[in-house]
Coordinates of C-alpha atoms in Angstrom, one line a residue:
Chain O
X125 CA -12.4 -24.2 -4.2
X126 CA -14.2 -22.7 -7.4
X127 CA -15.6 -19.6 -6.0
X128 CA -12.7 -18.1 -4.6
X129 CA -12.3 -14.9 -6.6
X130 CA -9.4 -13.4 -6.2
X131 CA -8.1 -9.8 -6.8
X132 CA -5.2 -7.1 -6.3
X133 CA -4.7 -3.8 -6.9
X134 CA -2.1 -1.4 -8.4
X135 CA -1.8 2.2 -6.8
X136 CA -0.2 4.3 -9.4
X137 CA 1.7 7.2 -7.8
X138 CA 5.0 9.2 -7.2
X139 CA 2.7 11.4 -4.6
X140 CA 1.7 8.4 -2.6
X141 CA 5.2 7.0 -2.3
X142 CA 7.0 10.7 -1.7
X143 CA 4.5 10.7 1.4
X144 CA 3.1 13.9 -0.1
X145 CA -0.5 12.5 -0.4
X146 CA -1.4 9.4 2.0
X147 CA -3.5 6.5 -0.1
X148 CA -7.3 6.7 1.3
X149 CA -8.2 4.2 -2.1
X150 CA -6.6 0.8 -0.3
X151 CA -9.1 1.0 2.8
X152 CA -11.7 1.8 0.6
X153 CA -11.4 -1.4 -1.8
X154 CA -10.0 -3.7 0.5
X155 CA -13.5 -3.1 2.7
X156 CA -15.6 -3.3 -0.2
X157 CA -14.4 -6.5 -1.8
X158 CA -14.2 -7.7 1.4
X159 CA -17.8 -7.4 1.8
X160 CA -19.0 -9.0 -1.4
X161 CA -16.7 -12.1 -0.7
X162 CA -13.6 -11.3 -3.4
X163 CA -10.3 -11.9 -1.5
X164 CA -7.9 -9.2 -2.0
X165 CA -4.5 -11.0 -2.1
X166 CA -1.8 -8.4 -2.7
X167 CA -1.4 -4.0 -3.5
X168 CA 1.5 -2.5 -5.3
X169 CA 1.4 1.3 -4.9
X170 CA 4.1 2.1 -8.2
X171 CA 5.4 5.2 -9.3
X172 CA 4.6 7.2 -12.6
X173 CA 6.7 4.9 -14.6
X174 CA 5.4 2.8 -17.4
X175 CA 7.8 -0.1 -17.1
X176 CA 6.9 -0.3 -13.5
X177 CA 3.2 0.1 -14.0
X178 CA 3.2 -2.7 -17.3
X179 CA 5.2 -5.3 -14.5
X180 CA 2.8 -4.8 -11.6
X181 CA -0.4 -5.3 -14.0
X182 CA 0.9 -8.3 -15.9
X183 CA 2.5 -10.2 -12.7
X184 CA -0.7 -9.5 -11.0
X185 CA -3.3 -10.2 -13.9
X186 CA -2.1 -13.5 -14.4
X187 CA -3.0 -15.0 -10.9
X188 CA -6.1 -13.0 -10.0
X189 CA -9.7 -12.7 -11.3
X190 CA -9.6 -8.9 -11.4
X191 CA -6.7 -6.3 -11.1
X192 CA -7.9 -2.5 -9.7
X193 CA -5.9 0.5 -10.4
X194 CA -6.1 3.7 -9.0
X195 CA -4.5 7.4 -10.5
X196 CA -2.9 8.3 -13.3
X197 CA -5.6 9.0 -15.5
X198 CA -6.1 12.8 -15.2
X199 CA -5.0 15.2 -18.0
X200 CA -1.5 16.2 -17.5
X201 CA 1.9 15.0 -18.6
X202 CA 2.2 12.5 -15.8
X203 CA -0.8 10.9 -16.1
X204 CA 0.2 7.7 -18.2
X205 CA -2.1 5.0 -17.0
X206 CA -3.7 4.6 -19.8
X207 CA -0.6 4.3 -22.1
X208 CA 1.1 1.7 -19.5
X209 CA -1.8 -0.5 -19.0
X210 CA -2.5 -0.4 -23.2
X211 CA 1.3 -1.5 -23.6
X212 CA 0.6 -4.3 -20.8
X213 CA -1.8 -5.7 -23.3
X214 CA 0.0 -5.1 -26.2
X215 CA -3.0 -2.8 -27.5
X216 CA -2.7 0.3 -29.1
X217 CA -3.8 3.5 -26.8
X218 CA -6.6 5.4 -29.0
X219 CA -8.9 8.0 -28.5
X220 CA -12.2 6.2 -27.2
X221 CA -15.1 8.2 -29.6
X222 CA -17.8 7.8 -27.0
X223 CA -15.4 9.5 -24.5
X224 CA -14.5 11.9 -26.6
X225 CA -17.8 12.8 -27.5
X226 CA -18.6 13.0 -23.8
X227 CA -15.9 15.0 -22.7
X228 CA -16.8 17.5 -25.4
X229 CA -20.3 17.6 -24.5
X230 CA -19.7 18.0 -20.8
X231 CA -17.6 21.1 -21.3
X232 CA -19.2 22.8 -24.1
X233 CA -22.0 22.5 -21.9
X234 CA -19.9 24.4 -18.9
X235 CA -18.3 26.8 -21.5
X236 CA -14.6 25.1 -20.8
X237 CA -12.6 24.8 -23.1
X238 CA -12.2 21.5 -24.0
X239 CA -8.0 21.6 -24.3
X240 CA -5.8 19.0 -26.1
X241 CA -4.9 18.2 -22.0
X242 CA -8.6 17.5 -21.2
X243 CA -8.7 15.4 -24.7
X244 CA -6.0 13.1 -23.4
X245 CA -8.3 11.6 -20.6
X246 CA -10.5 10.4 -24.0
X247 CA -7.7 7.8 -24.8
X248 CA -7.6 4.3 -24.0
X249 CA -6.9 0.8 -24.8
X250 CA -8.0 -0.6 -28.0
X251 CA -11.9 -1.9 -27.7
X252 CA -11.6 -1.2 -23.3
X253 CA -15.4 -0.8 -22.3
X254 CA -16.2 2.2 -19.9
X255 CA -16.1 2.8 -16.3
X256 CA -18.8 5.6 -15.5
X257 CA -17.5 8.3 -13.7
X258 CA -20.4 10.6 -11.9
X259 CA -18.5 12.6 -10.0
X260 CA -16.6 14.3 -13.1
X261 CA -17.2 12.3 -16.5
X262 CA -14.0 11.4 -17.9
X263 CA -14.5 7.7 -17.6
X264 CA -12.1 4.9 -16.5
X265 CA -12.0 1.7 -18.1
X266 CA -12.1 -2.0 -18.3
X267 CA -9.7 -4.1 -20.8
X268 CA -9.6 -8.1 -20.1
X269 CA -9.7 -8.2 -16.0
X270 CA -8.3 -5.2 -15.5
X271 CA -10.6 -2.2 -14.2
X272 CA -8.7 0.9 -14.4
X273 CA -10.1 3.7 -11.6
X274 CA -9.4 7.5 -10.4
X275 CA -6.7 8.3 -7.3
X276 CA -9.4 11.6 -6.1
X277 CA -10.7 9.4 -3.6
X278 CA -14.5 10.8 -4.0
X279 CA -14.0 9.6 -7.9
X280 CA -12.4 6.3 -7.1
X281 CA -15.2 5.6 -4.6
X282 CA -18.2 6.1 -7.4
X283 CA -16.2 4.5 -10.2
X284 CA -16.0 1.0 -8.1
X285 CA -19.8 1.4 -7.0
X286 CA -20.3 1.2 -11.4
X287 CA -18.2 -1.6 -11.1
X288 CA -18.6 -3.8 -7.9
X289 CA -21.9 -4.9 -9.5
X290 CA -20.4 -6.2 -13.0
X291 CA -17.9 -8.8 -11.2
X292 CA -18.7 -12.3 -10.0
X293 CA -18.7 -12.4 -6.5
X294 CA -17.6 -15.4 -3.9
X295 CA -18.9 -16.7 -1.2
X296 CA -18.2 -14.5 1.7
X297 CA -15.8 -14.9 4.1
X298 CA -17.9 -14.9 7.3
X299 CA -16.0 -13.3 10.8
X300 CA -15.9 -13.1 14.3
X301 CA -13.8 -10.9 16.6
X302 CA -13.4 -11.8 20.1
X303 CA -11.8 -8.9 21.9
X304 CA -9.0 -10.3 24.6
X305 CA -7.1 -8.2 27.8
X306 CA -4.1 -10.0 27.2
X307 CA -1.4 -9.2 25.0
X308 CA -0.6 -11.9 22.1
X309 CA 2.2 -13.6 24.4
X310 CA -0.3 -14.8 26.6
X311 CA -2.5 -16.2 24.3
X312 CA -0.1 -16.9 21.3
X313 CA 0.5 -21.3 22.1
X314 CA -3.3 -21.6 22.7
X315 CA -4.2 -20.1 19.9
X316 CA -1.8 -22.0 17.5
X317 CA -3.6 -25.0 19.0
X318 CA -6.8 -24.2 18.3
X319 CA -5.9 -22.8 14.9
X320 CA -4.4 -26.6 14.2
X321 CA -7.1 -28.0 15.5
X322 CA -9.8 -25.9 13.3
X323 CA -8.1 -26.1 10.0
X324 CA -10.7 -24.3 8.1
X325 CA -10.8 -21.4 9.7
X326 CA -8.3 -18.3 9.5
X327 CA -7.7 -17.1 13.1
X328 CA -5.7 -14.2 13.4
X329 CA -4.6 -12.2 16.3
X330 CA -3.8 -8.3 16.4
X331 CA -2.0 -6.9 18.7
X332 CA -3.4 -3.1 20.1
X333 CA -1.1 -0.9 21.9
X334 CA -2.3 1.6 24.5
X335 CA -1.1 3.4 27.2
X336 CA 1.8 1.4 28.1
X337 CA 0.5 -2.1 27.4
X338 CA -0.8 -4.7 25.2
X339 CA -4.4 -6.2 24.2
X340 CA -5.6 -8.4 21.7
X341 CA -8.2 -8.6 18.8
X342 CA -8.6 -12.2 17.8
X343 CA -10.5 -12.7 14.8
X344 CA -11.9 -15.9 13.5
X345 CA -12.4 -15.9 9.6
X346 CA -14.3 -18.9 7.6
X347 CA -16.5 -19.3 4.4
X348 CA -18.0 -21.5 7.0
X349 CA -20.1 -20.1 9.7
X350 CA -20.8 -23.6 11.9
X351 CA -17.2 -23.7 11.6
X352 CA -16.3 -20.1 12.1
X353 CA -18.8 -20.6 15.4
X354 CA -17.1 -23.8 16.8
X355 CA -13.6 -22.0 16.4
X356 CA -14.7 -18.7 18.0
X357 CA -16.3 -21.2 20.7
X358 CA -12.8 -22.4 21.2
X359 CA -11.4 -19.1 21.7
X360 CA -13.7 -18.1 24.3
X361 CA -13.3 -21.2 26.1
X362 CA -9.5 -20.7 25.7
X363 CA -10.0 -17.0 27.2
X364 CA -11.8 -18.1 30.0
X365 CA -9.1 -20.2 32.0
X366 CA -6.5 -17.3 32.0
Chain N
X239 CA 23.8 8.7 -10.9
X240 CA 25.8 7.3 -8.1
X241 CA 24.0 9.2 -4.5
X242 CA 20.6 7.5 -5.7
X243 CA 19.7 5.3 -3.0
X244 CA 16.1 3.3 -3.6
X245 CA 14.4 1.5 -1.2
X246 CA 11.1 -0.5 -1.4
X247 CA 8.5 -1.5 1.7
X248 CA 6.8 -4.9 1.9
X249 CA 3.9 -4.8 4.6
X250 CA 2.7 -8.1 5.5
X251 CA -1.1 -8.6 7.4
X252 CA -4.2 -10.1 6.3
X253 CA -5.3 -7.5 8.1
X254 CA -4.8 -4.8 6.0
X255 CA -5.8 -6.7 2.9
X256 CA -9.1 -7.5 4.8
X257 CA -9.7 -3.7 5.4
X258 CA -9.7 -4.7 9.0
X259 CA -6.9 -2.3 10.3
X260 CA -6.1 0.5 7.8
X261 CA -2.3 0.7 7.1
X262 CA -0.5 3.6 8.7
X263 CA 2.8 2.6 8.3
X264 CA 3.5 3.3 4.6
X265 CA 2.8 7.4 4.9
X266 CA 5.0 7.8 7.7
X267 CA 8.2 5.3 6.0
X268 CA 7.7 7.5 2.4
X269 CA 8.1 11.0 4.7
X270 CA 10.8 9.9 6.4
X271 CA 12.7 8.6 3.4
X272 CA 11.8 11.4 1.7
X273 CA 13.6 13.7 4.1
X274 CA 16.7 11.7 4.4
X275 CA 17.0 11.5 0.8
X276 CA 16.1 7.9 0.1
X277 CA 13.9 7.4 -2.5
X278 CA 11.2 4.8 -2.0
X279 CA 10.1 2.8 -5.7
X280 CA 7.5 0.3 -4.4
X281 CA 5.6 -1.0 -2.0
X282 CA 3.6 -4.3 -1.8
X283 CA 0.7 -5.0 0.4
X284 CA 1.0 -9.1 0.9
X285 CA -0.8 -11.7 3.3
X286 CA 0.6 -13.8 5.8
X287 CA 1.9 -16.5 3.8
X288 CA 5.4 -17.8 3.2
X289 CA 5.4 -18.1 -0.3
X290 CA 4.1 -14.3 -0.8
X291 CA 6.5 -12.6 1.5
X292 CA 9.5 -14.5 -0.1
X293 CA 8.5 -13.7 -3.7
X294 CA 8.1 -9.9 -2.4
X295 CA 11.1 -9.5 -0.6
X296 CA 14.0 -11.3 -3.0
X297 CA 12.4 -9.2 -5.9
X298 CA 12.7 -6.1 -4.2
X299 CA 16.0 -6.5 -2.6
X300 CA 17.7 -7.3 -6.0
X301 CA 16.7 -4.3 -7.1
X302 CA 16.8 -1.8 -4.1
X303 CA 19.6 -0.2 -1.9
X304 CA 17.1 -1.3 1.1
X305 CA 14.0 -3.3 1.1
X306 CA 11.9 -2.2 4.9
X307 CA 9.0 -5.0 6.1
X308 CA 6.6 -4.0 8.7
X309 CA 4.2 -6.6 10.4
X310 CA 4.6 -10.8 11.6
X311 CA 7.0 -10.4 14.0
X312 CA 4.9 -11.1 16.9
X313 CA 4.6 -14.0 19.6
X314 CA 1.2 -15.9 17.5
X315 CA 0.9 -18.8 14.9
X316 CA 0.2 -16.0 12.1
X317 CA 3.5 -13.8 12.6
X318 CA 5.9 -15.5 10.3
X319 CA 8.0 -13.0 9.0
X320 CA 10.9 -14.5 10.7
X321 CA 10.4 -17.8 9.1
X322 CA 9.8 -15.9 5.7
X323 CA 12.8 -13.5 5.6
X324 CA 15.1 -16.4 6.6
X325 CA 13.3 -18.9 3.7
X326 CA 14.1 -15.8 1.6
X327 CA 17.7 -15.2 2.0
X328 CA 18.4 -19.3 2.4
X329 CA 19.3 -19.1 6.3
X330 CA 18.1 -21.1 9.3
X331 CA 16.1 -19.2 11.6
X332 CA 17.2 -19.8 15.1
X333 CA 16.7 -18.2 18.3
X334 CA 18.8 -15.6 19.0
X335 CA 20.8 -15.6 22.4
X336 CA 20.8 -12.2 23.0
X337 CA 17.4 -11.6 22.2
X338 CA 16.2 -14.3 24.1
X339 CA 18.7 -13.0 27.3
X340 CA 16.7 -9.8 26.8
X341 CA 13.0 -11.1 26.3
X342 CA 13.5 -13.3 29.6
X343 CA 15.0 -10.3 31.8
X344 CA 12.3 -8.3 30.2
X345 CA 9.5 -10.6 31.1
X346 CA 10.9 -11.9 34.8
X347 CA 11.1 -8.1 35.8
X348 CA 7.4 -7.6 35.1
X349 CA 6.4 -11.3 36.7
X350 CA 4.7 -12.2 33.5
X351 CA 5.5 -15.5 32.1
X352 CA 8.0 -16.1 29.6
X353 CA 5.8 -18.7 27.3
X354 CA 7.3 -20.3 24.4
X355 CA 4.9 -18.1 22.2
X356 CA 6.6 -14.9 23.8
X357 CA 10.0 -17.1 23.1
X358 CA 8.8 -17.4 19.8
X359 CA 9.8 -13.2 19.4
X360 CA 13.8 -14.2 20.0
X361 CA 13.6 -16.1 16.0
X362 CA 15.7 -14.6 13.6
X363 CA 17.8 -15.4 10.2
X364 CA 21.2 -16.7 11.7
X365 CA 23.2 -14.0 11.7
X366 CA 20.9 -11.0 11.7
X367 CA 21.6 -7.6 13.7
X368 CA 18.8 -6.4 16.5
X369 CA 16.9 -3.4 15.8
X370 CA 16.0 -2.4 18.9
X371 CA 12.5 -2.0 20.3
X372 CA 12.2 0.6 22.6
X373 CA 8.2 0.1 22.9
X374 CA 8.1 -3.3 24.0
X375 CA 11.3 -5.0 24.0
X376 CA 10.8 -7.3 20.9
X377 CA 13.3 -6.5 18.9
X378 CA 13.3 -6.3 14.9
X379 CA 16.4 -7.2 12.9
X380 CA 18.4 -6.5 9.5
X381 CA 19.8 -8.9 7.7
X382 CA 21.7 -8.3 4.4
X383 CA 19.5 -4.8 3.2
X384 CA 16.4 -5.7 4.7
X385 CA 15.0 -4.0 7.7
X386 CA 11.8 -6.6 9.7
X387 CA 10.2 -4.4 12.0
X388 CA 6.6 -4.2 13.8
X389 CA 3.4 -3.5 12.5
X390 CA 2.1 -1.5 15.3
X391 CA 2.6 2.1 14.4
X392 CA 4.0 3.1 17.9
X393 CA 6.9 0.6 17.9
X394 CA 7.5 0.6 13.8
X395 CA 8.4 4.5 14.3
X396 CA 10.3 3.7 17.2
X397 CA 11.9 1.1 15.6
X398 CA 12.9 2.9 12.2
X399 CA 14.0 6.1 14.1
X400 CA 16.9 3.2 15.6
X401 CA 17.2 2.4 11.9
X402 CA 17.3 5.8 9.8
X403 CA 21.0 6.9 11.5
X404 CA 22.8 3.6 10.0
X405 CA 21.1 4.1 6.1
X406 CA 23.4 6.0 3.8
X407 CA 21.4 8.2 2.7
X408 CA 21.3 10.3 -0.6
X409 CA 21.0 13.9 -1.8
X410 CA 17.8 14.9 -0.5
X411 CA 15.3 15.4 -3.1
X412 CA 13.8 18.9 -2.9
X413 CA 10.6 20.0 -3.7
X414 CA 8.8 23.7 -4.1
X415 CA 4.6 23.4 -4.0
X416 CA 3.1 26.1 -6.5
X417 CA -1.0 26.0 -5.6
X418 CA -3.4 26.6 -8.5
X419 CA -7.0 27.4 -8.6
X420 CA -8.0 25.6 -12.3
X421 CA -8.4 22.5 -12.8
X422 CA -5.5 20.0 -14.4
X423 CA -7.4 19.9 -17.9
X424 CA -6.8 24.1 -18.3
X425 CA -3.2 23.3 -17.5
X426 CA -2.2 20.2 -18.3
X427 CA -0.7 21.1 -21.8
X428 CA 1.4 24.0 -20.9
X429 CA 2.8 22.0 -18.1
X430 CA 4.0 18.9 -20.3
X431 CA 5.7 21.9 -21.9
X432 CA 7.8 23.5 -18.7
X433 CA 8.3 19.4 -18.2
X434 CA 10.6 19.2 -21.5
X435 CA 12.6 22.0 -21.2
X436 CA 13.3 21.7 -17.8
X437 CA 14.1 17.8 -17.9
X438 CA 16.3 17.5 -14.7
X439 CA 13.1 18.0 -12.5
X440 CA 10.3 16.0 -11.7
X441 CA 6.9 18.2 -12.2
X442 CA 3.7 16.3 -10.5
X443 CA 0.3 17.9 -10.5
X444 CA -2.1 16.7 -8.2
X445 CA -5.9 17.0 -8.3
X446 CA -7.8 18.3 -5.7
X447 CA -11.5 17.7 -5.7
X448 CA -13.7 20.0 -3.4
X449 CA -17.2 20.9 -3.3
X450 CA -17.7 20.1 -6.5
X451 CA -14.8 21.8 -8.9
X452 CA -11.0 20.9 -9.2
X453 CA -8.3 22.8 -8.1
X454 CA -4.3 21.5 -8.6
X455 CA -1.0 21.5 -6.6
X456 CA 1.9 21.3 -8.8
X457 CA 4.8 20.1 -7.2
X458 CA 8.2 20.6 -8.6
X459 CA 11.0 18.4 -7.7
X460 CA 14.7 18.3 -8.3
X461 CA 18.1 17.5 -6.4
X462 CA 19.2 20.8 -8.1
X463 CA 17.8 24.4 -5.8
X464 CA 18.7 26.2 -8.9
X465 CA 16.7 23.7 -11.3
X466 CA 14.2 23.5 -9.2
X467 CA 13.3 27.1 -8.7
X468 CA 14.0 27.9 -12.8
X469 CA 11.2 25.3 -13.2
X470 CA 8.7 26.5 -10.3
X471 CA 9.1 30.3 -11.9
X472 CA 8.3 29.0 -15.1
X473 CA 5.0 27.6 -13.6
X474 CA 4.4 30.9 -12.3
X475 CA 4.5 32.8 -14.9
X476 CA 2.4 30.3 -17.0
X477 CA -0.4 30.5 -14.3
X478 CA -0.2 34.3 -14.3
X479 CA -1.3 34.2 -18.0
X480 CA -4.5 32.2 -17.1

């Protein structure tokens, strides 16, 4: 189908894979391009490492509309998003004038010294357009389909509301949950039937574990919703002879 | 060096990619890996499909001491991991005597019904080791140096606490925290500095964003105490000059 837009994301981290810091940036995205119909396919969290940060992009730019990084654009010595995603493209990593200009004027206006460290957040790809950032002004960026985004969750989060609107959206993947007492066991045969037997639906079944037993979430997923309807229909049906 | 052991997660659900369930698995594998000296390189979110989980899992276990998948492993049409890991390392995936011995005992003591979608749960690589399942019975497996185990939170942690004992583990990566109330951009520079001259530690610096101004952790890391704390006192004494 044409309008299935596709995306993944790279989280670029040491702190996220040491378990010093837990990711609050997956959730986040995942929800959001969720709602505007963009399927997000697959996340690589990576660590401060340019040969693993220029594999993740490339692999995952080639088979998805957009790619979505998080982190590694701050000021210090391990920030290095910027030179990793540049070598991904083969670009060179330059200081972006209107950044610079903005980063000046943003701390002249505060009376901060504007360091050589605060300078480095100016750089970026070769001719990448920016991402606004309202929260604290250095900006991300966007080079081909890549959109390159904060880790400080609160930055992240106003970064992709500047960018949700620029992409082309798909038609949204329409759900249903239908809540079930019984663990997946059960229900598991049944629903493989009716998943066979409604083939353009997604039906997926999540198992909840509390107090000492099981329960089920089944959710029904389709572009679809006559179909999404007859397939939850099934479901309930299904539900009601146990 | 030789007592570098590297390990990589795969966490397989729609779920997750939907934004449906938020992961809570990935945190709690980096911590523990962290504090048996294992260091974890990547992790990839992917969806429930065969082709995804085999591309994840045979490039990550060329490349990693141990490779550690959480979700799929339950009794419905979408839980495929078994199928996947056993398309991944070329093996049939059978049902397993022992597990199916203990699945039937488990489910004729509680007078639930042993359905072939509960069966389904005793389907592993030929050849693959149990990891117990203390939870719910269910158990995961290992097979070469990857470790399948449940997405629910409650029996992954159970699971990998089976798991942890048997890993050969490496010299635990220590780590001092050094807080500091300016921003990244007033330190950033002198920071790249204390990096290079102290190049057998690994200095992060972490922004913190609160009520509108940034404040930093700086995290020194090193398998070296002595290294380590020569580095952190040299942070010290940079920060007192601010």
């Amino acid at each position: 189908m044409s309008d299935i837009i596709t995306a993944a994301m790279v989280v670029i981290g040491d702190e996220i894979l040491s378990g010093r810091t837990k990711d609050r940036n997956i959730g986040h995205l995942a929800e959001m391009l969720t709602a505007v119909g963009i399927d997000l396919r697959e996340v690589r969290i990576v660590s401060d490492d340019q040969d693993a940060i220029v594999e993740a992009v490339n692999a995952l730019r080639a088979r998805n509309s957009y790619v979505f990084t998080t982190g590694g654009i701050g000021p210090t010595h391990d920030d290095i998003t910027a030179d990793a995603i540049s070598a991904a493209f083969g670009l060179p990593c330059e200081f972006d004038e209107k950044a610079d200009a903005l980063l000046g004027e943003h701390y002249a206006k505060r009376e901060i010294e504007y360091t050589s460290a605060r300078r480095r957040m100016a750089r970026m790809p070769q001719g990448a357009k920016h991402i606004p950032n309202p929260v604290s002004v250095a900006p991300g960026f966007n080079i081909g389909n890549v959109y390159v985004m904060a880790g400080v969750p609160a930055i992240f989060q106003a970064m992709l509301d500047n960018v949700i609107p620029q992409l082309k959206t798909g038609t949204r993947l329409l759900s249903a949950t239908v809540p079930c007492k019984h663990g997946e066991g059960t229900i598991g045969e049944a629903l493989g039937e009716i998943q066979a037997a409604h083939p353009e639906t997604i039906i997926g079944s999540y198992p909840k574990y509390q107090d000492g037993s099981f329960w089920t979430e089944i959710v029904i997923r389709s572009r679809d919703q006559a179909k999404m309807e007859a397939a939850a229909a099934a479901v309930e049906e299904m539900l009601k002879k146990l």
